[in-house]
Coordinates of C-alpha atoms in Angstrom, one line a residue:
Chain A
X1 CA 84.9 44.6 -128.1
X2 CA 85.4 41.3 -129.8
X3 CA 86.2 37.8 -128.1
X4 CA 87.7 37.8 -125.3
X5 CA 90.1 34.7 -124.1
X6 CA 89.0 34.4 -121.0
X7 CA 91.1 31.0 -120.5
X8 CA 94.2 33.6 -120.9
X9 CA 93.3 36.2 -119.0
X10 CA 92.7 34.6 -115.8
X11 CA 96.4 32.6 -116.5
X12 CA 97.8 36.2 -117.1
X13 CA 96.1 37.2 -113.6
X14 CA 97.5 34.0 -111.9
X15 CA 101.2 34.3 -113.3
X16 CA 101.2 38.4 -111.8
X17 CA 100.1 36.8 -108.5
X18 CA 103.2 34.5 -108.8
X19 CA 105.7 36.1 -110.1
X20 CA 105.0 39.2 -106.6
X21 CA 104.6 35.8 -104.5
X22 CA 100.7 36.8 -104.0
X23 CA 99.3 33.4 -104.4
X24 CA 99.8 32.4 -100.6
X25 CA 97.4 35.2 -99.8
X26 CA 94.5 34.4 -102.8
X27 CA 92.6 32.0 -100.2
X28 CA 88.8 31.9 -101.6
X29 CA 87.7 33.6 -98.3
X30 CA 90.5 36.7 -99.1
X31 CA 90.0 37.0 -102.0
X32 CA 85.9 36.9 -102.1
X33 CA 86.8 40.0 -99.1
X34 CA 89.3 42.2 -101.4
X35 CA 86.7 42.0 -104.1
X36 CA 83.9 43.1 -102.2
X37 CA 86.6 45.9 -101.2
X38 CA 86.9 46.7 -104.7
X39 CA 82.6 46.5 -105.6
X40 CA 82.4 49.1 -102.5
X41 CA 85.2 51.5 -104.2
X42 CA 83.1 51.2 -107.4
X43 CA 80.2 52.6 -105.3
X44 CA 81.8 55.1 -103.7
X45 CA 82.0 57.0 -106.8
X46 CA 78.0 56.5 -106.8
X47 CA 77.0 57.5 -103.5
X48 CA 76.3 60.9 -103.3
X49 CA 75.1 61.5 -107.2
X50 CA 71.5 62.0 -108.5
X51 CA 70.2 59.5 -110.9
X52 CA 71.0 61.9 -113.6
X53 CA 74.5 62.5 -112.0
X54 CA 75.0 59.0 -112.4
X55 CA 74.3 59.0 -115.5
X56 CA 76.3 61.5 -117.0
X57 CA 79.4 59.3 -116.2
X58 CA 78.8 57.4 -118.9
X59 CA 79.4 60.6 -121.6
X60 CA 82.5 62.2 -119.4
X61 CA 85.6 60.3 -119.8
X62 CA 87.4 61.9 -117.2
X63 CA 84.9 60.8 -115.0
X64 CA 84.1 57.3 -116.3
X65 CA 87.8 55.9 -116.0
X66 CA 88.5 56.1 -112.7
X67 CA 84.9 54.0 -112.7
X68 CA 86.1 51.6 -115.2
X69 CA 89.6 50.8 -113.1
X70 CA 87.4 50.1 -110.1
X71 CA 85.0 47.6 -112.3
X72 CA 88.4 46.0 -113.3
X73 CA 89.7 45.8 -110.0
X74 CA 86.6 43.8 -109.4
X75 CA 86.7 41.6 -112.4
X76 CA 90.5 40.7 -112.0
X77 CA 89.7 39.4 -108.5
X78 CA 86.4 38.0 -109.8
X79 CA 88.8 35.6 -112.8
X80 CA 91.1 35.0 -109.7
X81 CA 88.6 33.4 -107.8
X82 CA 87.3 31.5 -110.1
X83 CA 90.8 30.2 -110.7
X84 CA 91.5 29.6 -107.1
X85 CA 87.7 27.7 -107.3
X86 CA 87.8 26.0 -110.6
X87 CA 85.0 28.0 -111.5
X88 CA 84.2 28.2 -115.7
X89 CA 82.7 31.8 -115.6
X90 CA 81.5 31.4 -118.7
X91 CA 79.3 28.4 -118.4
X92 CA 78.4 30.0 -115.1
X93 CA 76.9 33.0 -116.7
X94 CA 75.1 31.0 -119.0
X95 CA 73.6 28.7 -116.8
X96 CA 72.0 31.5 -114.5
X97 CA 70.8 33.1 -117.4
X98 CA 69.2 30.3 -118.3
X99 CA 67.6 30.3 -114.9
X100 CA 66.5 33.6 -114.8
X101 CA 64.8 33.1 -117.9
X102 CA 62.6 30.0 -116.0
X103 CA 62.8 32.3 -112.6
X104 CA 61.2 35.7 -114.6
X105 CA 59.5 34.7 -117.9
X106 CA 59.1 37.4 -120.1
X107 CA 55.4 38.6 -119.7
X108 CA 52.6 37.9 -122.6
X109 CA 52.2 40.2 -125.5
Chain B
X1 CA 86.6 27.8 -121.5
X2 CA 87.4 29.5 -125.0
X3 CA 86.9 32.5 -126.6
X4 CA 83.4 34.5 -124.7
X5 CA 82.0 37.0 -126.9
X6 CA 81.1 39.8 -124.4
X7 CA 79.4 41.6 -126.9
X8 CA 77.0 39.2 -127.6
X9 CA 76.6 38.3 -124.1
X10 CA 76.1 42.1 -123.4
X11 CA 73.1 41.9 -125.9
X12 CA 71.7 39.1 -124.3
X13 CA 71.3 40.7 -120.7
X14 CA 70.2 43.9 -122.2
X15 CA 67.5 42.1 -124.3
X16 CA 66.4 39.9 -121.3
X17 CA 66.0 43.3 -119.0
X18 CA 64.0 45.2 -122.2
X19 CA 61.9 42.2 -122.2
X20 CA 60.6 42.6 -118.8
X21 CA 60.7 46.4 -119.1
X22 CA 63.1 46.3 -116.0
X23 CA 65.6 49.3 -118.4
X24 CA 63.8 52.0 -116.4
X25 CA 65.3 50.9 -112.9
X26 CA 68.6 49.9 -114.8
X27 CA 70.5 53.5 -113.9
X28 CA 74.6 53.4 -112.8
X29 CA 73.1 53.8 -109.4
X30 CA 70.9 50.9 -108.9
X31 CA 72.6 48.9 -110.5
X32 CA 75.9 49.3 -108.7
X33 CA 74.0 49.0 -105.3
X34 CA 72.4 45.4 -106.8
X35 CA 75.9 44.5 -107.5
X36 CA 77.3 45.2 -104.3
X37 CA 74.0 43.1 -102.7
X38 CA 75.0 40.5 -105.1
X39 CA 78.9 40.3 -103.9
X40 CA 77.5 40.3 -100.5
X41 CA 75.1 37.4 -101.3
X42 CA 78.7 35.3 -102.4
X43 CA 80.5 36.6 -99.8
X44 CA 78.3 35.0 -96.9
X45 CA 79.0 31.8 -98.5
X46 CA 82.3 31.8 -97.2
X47 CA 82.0 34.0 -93.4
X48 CA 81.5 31.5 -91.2
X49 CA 84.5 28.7 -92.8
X50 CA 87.9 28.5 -91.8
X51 CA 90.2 29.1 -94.8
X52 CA 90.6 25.7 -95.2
X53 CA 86.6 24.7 -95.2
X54 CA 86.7 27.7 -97.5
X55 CA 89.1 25.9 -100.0
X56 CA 87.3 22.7 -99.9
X57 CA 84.6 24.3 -101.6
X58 CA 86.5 24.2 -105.1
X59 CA 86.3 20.2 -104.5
X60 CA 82.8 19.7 -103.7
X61 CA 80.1 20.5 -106.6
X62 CA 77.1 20.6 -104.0
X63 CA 78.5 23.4 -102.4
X64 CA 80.6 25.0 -105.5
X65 CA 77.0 25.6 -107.8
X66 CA 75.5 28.5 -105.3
X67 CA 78.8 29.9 -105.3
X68 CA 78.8 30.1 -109.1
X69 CA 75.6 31.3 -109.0
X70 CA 76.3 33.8 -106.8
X71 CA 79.3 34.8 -109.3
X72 CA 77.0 34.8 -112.0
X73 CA 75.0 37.1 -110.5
X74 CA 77.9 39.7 -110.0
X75 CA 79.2 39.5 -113.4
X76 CA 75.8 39.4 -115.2
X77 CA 75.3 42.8 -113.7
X78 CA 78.9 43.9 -114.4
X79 CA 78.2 43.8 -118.2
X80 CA 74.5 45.2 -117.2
X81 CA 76.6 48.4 -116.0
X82 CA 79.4 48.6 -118.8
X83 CA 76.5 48.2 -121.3
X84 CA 75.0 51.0 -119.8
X85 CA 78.2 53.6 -118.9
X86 CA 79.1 52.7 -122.3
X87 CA 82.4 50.9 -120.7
X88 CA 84.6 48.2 -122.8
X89 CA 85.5 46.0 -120.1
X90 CA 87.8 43.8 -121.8
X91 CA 89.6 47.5 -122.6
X92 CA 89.5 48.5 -118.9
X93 CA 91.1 44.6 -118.1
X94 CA 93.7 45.4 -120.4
X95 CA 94.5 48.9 -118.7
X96 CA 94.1 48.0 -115.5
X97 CA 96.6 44.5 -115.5
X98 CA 98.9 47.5 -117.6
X99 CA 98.7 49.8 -114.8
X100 CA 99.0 47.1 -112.1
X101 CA 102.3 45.9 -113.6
X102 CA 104.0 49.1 -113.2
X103 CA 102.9 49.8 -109.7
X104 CA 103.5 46.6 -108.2
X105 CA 106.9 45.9 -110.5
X106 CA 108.2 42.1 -109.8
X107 CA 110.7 41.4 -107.1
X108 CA 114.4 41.4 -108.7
X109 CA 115.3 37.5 -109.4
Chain C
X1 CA 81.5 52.5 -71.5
X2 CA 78.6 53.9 -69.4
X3 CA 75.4 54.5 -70.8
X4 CA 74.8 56.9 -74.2
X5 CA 72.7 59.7 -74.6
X6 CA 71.8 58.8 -78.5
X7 CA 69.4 61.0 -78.9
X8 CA 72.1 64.1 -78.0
X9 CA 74.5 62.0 -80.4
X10 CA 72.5 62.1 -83.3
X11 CA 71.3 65.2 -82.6
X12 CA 75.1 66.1 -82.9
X13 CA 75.6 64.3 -86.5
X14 CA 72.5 66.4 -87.3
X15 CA 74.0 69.4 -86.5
X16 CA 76.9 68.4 -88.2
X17 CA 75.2 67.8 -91.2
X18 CA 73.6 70.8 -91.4
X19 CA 76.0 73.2 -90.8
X20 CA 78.2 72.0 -94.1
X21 CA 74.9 72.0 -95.6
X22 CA 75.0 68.3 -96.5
X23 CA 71.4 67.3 -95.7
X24 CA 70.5 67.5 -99.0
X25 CA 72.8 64.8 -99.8
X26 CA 71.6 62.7 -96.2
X27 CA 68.9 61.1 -98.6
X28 CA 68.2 57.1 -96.9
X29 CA 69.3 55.8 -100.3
X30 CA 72.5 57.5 -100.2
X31 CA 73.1 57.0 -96.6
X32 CA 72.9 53.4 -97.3
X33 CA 75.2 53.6 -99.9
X34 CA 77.6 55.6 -98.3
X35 CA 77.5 53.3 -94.8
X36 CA 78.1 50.4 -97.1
X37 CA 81.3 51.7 -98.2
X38 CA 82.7 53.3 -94.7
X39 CA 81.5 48.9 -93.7
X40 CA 84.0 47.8 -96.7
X41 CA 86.4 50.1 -95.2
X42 CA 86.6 48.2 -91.9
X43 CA 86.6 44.8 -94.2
X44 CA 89.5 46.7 -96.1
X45 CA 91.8 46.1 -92.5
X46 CA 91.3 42.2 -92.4
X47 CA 91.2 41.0 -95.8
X48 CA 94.6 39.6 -96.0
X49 CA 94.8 38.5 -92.5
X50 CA 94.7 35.0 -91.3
X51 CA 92.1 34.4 -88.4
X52 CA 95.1 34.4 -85.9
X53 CA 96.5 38.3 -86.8
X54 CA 93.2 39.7 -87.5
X55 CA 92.6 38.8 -84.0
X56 CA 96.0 40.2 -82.7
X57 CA 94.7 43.7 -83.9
X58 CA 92.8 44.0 -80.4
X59 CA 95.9 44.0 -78.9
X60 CA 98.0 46.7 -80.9
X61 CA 96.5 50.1 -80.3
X62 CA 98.4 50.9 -83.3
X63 CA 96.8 49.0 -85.9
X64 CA 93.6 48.9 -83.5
X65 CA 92.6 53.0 -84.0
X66 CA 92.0 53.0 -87.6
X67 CA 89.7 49.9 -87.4
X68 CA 88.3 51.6 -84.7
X69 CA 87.7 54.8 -87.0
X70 CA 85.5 52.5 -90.0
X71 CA 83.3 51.2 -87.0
X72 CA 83.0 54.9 -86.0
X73 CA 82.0 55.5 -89.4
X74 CA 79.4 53.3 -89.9
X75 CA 77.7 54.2 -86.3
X76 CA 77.7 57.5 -87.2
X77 CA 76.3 57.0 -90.5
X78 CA 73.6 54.1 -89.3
X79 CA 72.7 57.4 -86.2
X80 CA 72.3 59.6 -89.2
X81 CA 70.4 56.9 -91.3
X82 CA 68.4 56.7 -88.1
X83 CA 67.7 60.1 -87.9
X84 CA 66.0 60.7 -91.4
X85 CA 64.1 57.6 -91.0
X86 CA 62.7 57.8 -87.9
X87 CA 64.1 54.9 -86.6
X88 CA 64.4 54.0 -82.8
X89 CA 67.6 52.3 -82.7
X90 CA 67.6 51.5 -79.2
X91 CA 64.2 49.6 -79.9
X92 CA 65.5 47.8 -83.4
X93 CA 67.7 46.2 -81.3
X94 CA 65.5 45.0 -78.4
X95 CA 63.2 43.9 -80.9
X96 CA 65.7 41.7 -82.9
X97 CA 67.3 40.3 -80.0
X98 CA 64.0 38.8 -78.8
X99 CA 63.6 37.7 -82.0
X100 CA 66.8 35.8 -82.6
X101 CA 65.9 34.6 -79.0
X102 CA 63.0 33.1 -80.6
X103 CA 64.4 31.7 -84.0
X104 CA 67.6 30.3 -82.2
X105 CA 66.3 28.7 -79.1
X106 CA 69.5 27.7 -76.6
X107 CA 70.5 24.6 -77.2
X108 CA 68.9 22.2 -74.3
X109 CA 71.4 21.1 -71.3
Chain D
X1 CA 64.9 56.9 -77.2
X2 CA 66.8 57.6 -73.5
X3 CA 70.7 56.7 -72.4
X4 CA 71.4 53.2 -74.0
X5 CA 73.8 51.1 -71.7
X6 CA 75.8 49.5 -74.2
X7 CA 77.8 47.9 -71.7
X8 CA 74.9 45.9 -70.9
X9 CA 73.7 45.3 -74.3
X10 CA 77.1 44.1 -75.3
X11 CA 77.7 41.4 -72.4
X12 CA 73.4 40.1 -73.7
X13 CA 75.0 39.9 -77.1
X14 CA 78.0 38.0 -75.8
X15 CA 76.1 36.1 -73.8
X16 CA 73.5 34.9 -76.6
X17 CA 76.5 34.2 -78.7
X18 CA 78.1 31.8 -75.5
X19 CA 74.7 29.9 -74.7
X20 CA 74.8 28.5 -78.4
X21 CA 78.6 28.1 -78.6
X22 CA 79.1 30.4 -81.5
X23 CA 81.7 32.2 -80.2
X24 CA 84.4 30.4 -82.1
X25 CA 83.0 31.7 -85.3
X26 CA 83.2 35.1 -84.2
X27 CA 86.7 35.8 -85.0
X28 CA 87.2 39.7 -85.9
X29 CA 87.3 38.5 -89.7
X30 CA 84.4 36.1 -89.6
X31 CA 82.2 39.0 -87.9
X32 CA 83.4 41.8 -90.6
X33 CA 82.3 39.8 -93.3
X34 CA 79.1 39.0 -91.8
X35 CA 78.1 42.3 -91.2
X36 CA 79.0 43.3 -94.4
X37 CA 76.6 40.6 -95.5
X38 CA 73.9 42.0 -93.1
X39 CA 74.9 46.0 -94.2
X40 CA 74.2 44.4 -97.8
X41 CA 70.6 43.1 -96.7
X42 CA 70.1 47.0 -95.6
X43 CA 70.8 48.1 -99.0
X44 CA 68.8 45.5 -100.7
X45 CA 65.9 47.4 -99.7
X46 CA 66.7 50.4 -101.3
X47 CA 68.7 49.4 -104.6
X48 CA 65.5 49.5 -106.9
X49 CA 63.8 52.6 -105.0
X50 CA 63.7 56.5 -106.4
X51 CA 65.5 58.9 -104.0
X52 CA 61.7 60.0 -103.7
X53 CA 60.4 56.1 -102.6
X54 CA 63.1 55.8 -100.3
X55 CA 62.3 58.4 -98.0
X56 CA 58.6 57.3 -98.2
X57 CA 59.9 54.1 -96.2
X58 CA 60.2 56.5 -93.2
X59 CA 56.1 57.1 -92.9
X60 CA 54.9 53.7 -93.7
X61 CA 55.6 51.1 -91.0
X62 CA 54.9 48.1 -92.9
X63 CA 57.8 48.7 -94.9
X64 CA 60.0 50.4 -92.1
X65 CA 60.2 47.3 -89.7
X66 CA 62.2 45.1 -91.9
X67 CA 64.4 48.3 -92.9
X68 CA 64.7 48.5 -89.0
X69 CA 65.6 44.9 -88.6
X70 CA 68.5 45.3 -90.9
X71 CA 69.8 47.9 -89.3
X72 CA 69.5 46.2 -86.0
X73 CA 71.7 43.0 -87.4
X74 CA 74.3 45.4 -88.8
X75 CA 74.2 46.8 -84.7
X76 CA 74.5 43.8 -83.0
X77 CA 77.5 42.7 -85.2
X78 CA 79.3 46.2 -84.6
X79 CA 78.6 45.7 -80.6
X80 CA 79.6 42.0 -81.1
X81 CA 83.3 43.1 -82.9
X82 CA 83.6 45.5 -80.4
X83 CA 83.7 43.2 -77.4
X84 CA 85.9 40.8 -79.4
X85 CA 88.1 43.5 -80.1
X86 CA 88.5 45.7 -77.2
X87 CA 87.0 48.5 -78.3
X88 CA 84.7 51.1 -76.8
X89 CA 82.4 52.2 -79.1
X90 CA 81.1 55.7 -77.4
X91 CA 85.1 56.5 -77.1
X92 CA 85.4 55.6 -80.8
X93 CA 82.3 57.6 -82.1
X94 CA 83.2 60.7 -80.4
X95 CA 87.0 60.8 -81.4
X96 CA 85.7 60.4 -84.9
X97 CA 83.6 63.0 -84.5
X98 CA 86.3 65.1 -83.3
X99 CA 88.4 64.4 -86.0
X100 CA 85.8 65.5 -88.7
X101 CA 85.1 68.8 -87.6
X102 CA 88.7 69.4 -88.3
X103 CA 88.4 67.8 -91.4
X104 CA 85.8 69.7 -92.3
X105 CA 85.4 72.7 -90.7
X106 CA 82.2 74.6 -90.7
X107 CA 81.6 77.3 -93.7
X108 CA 82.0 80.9 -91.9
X109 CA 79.0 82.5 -92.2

């Protein structure tokens, strides 16, 4: 996992929305409703396992990428949005991180 | 927005949660239900708006911050839950937009 | 719609339960988890709607029965949530609708 | 916990929604999403809890009543859809029902 050109991604996403004529649908309010669609799939494959269920996804491939589609599903609408928004995920990220840090600072040693 | 090195974001988040010793509620479980609290959080932003009100948003940087926060949030515990499954999300992008294209093909020109 | 027993309803979904021998899975952690998806479900049938067709559905039995199925879903899961809590639904309600009464006064006429 | 009119309970809801002129926000979409927002403040509750902590939310009342509050939102939304939609929620709950035990038939013993 090395870089990742987020600026090109999120134009690859937009031009597959065009090119099936999709784009009249991508309203913020949709499209923030098909991705929590998508989050609730990813749970579904969560719902009924033990902790350590869970957790053996992670070393079954056969398991883990019908998981990993669903976190893409959500991630494709998520760069979609932020199109449709004018959102810069990245500086987004960074910024709440940034809070958090203020919100929950690390305890003393 | 240029190139985001997820892999050194990844860290990051990883080193933040070992620093509070929040790892030991960090299991595929929790963490997806957190997620899905933290979709809902950005979804309520946009319930009660018409899709236009909803659209107005991407103009307005008043009302466009929470809404990046809220985004934030999601994808800060996205890489949270690949880092833990073990999943290369850029990888499951790739797959995903791969698989997409040949179930939705393009309408004919 | 006349009045329902809920007790003998979710001492049905109990029954239910038990003879599959699914309690063990009926944890209130799950449960929550597993409401949250049948909810995303329901959410599933209006995403791409505007307000006007999403409205429509309550007159198209057709397209009305399977959004009537999710909501069936999530009652019977919140009865059966209910049920392994302890939880007196009848009585959550009353007690929240006195106090929404009280957060949102009417306006004055 | 006795017969529940939810005929009556219904018209309260509608009428609580009328006396403060809400009811052109609740448009079937507009009330999915918020009750996917309120389902979400359910699980909230739970997300960071052992399978073991979870179920200890049913013995202590301290922690029960906001757990019960949730679940009450989640109800009044469903009964509020309903009534904009037409539907009858007993009829809907016991068809469902019906259709599961033929989905899933009982082991034979």
């Amino acid at each position: 996992m090395h870089a990742v050109d987020l600026q090109q991604l999120t134009a690859e996403i937009r031009d597959f929305a065009r090119a099936r004529d999709w784009e009249r649908y991508h309203t913020p309010k949709n499209l923030v409703m098909a991705m929590s669609v998508e989050m609730a799939e990813l749970v579904e494959h969560f719902q009924w396992l033990t902790p350590e269920e869970a957790q053996a996804i992670a070393s079954d491939p056969a398991r883990r990428v019908p998981v990993e589609e669903e976190m893409a599903d959500v991630l494709i609408y998520m760069l979609r949005l932020a199109d449709v928004l004018g959102v810069d995920v990245e500086a987004a990220i960074a910024d709440k991180m940034a809070k958090n840090a203020r919100k929950y600072p690390p305890p003393a040693r």
